[in-house]
PDB file of C-alpha atoms and ligand atoms in Angstrom:
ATOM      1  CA  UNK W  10     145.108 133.694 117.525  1.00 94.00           C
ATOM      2  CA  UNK W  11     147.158 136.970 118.222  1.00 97.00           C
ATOM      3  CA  UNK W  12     150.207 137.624 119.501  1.00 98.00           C
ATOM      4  CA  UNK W  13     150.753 140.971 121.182  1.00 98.00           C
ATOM      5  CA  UNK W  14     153.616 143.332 121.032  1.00 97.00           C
ATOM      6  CA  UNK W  15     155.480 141.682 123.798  1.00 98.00           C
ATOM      7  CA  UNK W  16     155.852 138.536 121.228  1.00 98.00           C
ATOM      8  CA  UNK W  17     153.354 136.868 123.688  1.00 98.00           C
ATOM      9  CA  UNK W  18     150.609 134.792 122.394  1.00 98.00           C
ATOM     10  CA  UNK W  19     147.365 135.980 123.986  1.00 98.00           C
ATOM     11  CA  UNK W  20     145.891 132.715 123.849  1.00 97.00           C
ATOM     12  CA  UNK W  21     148.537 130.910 125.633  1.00 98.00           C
ATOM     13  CA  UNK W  22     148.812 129.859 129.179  1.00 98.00           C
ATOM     14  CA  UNK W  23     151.543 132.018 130.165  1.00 98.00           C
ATOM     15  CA  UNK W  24     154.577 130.450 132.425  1.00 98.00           C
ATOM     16  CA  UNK W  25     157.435 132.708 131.977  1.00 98.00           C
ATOM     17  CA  UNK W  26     160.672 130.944 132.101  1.00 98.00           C
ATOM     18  CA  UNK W  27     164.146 132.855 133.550  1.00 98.00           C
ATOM     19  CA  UNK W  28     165.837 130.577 130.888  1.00 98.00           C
ATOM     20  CA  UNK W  29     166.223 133.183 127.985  1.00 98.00           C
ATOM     21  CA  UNK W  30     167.674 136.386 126.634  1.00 98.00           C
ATOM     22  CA  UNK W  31     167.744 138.833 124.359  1.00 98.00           C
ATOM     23  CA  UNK W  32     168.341 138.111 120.660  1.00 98.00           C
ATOM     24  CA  UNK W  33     171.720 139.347 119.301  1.00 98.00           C
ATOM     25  CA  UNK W  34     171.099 142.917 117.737  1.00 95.00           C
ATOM     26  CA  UNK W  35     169.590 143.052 114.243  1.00 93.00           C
ATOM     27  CA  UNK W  36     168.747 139.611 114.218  1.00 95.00           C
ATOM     28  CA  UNK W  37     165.604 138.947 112.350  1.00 96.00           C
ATOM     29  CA  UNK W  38     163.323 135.749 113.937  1.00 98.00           C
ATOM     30  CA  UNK W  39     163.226 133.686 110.431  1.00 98.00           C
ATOM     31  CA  UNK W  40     163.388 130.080 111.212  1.00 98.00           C
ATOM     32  CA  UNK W  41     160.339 127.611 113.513  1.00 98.00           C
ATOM     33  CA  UNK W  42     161.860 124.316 114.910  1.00 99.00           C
ATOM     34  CA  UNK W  43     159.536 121.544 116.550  1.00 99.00           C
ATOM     35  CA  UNK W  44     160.641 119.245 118.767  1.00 98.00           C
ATOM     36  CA  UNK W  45     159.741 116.714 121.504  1.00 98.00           C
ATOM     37  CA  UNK W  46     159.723 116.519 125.046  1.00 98.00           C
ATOM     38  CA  UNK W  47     157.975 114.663 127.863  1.00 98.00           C
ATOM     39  CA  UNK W  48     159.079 113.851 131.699  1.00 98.00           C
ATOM     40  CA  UNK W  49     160.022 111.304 133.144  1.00 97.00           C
ATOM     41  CA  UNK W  50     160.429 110.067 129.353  1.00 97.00           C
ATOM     42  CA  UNK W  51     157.405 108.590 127.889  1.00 97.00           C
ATOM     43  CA  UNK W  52     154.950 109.909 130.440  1.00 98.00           C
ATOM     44  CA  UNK W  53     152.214 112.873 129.416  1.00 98.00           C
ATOM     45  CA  UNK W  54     150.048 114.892 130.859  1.00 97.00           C
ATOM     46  CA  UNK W  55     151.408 116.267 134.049  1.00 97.00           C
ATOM     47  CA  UNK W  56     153.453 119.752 135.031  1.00 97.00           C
ATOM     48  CA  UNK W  57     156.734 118.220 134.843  1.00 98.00           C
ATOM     49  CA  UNK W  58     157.993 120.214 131.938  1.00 98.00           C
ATOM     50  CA  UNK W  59     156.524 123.470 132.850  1.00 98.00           C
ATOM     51  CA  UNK W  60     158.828 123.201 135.845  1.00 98.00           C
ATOM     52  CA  UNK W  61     161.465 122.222 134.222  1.00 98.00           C
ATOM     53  CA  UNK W  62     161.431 125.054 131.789  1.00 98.00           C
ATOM     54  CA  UNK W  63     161.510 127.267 135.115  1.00 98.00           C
ATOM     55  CA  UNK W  64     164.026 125.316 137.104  1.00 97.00           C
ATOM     56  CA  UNK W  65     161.663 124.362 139.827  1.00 97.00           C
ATOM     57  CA  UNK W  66     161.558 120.833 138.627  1.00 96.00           C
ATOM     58  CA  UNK W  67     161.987 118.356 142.306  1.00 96.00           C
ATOM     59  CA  UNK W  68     164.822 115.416 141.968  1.00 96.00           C
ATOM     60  CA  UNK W  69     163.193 113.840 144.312  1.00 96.00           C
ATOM     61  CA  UNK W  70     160.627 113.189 141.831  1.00 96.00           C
ATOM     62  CA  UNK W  71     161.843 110.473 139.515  1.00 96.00           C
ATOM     63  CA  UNK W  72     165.632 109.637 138.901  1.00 96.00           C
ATOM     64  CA  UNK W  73     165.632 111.161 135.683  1.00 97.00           C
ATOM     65  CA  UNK W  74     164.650 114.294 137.178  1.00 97.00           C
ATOM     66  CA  UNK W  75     168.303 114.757 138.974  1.00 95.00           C
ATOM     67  CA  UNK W  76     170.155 113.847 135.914  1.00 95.00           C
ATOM     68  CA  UNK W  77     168.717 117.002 134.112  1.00 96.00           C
ATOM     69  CA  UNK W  78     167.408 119.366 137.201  1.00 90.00           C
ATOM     70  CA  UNK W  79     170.576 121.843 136.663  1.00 93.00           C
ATOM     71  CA  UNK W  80     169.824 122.137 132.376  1.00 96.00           C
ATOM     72  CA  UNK W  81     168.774 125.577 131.733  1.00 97.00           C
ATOM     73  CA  UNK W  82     166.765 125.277 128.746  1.00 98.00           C
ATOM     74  CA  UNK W  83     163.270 126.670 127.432  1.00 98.00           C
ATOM     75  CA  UNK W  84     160.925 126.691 124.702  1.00 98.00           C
ATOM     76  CA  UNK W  85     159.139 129.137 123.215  1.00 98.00           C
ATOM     77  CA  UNK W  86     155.752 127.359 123.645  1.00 99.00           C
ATOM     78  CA  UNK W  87     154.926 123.500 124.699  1.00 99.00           C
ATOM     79  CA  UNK W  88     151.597 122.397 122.906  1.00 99.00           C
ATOM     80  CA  UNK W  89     150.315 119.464 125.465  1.00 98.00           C
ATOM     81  CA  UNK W  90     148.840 116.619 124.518  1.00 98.00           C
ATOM     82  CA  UNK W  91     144.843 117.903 124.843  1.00 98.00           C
ATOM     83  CA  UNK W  92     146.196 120.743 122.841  1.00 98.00           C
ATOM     84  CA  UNK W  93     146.884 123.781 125.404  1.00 98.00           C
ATOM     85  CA  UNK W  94     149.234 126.053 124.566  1.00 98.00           C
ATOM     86  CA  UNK W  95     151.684 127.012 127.537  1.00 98.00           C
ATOM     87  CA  UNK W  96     154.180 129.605 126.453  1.00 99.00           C
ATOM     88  CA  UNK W  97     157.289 130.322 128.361  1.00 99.00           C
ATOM     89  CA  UNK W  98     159.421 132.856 126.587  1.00 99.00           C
ATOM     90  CA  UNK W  99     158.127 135.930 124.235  1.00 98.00           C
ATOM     91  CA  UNK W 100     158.854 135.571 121.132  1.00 98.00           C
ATOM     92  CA  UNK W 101     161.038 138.304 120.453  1.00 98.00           C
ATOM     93  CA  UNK W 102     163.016 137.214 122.984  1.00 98.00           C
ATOM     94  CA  UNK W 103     165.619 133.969 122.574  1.00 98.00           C
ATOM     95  CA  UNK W 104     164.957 130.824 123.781  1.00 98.00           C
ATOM     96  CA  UNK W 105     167.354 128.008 124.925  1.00 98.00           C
ATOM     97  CA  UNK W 106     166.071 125.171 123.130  1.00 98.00           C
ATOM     98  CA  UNK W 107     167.919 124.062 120.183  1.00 98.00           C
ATOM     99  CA  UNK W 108     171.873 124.113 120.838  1.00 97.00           C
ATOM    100  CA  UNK W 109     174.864 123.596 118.863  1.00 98.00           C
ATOM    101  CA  UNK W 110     172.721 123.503 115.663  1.00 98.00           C
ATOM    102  CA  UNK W 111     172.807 124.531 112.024  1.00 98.00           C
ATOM    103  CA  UNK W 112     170.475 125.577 109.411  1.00 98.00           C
ATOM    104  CA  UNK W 113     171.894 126.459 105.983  1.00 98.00           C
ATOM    105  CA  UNK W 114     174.673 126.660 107.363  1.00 97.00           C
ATOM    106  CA  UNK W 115     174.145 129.844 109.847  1.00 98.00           C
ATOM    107  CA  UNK W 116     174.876 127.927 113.388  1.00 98.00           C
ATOM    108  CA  UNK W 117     173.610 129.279 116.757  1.00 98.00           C
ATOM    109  CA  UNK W 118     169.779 128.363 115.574  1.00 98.00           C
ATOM    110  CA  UNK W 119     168.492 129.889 119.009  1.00 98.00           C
ATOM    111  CA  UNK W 120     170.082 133.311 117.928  1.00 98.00           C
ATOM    112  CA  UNK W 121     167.120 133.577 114.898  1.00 98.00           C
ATOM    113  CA  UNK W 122     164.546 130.758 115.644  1.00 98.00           C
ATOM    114  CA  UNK W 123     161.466 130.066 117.658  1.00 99.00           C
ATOM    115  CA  UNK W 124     161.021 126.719 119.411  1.00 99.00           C
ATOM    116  CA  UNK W 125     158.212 124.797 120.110  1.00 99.00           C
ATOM    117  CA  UNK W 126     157.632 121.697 121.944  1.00 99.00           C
ATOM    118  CA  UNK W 127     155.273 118.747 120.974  1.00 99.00           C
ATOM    119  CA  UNK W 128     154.531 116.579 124.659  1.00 98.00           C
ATOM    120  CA  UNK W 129     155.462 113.439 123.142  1.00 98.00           C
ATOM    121  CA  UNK W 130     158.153 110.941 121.888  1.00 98.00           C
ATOM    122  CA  UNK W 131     159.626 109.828 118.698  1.00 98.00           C
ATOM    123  CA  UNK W 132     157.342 106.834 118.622  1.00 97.00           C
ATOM    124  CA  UNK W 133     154.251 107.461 119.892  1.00 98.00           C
ATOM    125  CA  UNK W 134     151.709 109.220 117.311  1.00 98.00           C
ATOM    126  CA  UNK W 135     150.706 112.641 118.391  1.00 98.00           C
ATOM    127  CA  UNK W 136     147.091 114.130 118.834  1.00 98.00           C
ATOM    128  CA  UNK W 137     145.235 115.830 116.474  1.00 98.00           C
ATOM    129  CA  UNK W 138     144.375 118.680 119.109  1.00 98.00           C
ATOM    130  CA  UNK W 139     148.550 118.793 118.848  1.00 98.00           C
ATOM    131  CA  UNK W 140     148.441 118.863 114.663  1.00 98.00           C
ATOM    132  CA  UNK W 141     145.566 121.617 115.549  1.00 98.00           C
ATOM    133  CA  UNK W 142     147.203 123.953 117.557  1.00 98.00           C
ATOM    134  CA  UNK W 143     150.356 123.330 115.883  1.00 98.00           C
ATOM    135  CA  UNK W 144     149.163 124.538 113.216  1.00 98.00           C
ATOM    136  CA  UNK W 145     147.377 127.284 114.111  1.00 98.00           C
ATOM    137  CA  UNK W 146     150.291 128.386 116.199  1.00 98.00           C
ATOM    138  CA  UNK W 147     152.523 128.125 112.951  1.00 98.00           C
ATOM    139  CA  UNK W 148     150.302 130.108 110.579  1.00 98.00           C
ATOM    140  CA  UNK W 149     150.225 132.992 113.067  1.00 98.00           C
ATOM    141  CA  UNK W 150     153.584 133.254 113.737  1.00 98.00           C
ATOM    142  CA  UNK W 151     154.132 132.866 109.854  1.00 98.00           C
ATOM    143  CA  UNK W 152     152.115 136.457 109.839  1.00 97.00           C
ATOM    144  CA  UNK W 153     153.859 138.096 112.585  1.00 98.00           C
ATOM    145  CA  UNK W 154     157.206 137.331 112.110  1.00 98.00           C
ATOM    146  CA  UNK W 155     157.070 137.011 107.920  1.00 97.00           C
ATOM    147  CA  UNK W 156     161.004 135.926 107.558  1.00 98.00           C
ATOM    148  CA  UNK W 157     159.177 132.507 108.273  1.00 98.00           C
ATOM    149  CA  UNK W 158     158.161 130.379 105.459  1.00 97.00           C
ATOM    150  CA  UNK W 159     157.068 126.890 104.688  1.00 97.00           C
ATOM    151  CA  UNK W 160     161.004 126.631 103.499  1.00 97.00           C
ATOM    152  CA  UNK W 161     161.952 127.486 107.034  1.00 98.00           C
ATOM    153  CA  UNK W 162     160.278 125.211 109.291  1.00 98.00           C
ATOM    154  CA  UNK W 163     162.510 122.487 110.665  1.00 98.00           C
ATOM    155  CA  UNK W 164     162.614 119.976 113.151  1.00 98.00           C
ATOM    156  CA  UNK W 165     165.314 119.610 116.398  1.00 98.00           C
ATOM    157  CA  UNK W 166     166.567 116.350 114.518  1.00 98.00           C
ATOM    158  CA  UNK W 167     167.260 118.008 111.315  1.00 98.00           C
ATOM    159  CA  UNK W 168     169.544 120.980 112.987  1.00 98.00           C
ATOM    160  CA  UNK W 169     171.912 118.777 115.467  1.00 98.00           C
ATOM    161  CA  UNK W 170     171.490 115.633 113.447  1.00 96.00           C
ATOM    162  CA  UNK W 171     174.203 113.788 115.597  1.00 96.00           C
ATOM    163  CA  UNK W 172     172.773 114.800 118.831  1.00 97.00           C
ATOM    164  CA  UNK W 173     168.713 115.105 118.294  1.00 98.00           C
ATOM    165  CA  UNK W 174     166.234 112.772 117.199  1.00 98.00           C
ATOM    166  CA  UNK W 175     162.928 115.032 117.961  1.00 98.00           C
ATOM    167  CA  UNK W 176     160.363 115.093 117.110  1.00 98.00           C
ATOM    168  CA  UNK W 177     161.238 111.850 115.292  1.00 98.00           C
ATOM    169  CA  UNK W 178     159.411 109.408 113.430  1.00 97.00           C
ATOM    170  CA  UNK W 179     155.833 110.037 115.347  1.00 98.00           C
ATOM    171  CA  UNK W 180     155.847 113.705 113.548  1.00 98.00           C
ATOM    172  CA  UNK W 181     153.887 113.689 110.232  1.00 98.00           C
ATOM    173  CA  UNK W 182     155.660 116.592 108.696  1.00 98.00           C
ATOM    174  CA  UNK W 183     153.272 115.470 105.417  1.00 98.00           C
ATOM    175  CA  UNK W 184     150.007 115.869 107.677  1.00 98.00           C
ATOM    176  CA  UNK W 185     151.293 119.341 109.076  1.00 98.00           C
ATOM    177  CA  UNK W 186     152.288 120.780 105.874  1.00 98.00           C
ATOM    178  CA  UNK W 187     148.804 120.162 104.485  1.00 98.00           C
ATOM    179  CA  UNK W 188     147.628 121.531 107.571  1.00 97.00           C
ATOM    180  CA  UNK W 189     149.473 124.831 107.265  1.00 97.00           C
ATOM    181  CA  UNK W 190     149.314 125.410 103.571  1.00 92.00           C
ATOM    182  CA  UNK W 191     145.742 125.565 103.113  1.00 75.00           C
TER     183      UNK W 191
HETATM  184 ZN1   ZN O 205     164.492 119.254 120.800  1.00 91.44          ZN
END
């Protein structure tokens, strides 16, 4: 894999999202956080969340879909269930995905991190073309951005523990640590 320059992984389907901005000044990307998502909860493999990343996504849709159709948010990159990598915000840029958060104790996680959604839930296992790319995905940014470590790789639920639960259970942090450190 390679990412360019631009922070943008040439691999990657590219959907740029308007839901970003630039980093504070002389902030150095050193932390990865995986979470979950999937729309209408529980459901996979349709364009839902690429158009809710870009604020195109159509109440009208599912009821679920009105509740959250004003959130700005983003990720850096969504890794769908067969694996593709859709990336919505470079990676030198910040995304919105993490919150009120804390790691070490330095808040504002989005200020220094990159985020990257799994498609899935907190319950239901995820694929091994996920673990793949994940992983692949992971040790590449490792390279580029070299502040990031096996020591600073975290999930959603682990930064707002009172308000996340992603990616939950269903991750196998074990599984992708193997996966990575070889
Ligand atoms: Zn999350």
């Amino acid at each position: 894999m390679t990412i360019n320059q631009e922070g943008w992984l040439v691999e990657a389907r590219h959907c740029p999202s308007p839901n970003f901005d630039h980093r504070p000044q002389e902030t150095r990307v050193s932390l990865l956080v995986v979470h979950n998502i999937s729309l209408p909860p529980g459901q996979f493999g349709n364009e839902y969340i690429e158009a809710f990343f870009t604020n195109q996504l159509d109440p009208k849709q599912h009821p679920f879909f009105d509740v959250i159709k004003d959130m700005k948010v983003s990720a850096h990159c969504l890794i769908k269930r067969t694996g593709e990598i859709v990336q919505f915000v470079s990676f030198n840029d910040r995304a919105w995905h993490a919150g009120q958060s804390s790691f070490a104790g330095v808040e504002r996680c989005n200020d220094y991190s990159i985020g990257i959604e799994l498609e899935g839930t907190d319950y239901v296992a995820y694929t091994a073309e996920q673990y793949q790319s994940l992983s692949d995905l992971s040790c590449q940014i490792m390279l580029t951005y070299p502040q990031i470590n096996l020591n600073r790789i975290t999930g959603h639920q682990f930064i707002a523990p009172l308000r996340k639960t992603d990616p939950g259970l269903s991750f196998d942090w074990k599984h992708y640590f193997a996966q990575i450190s070889t």
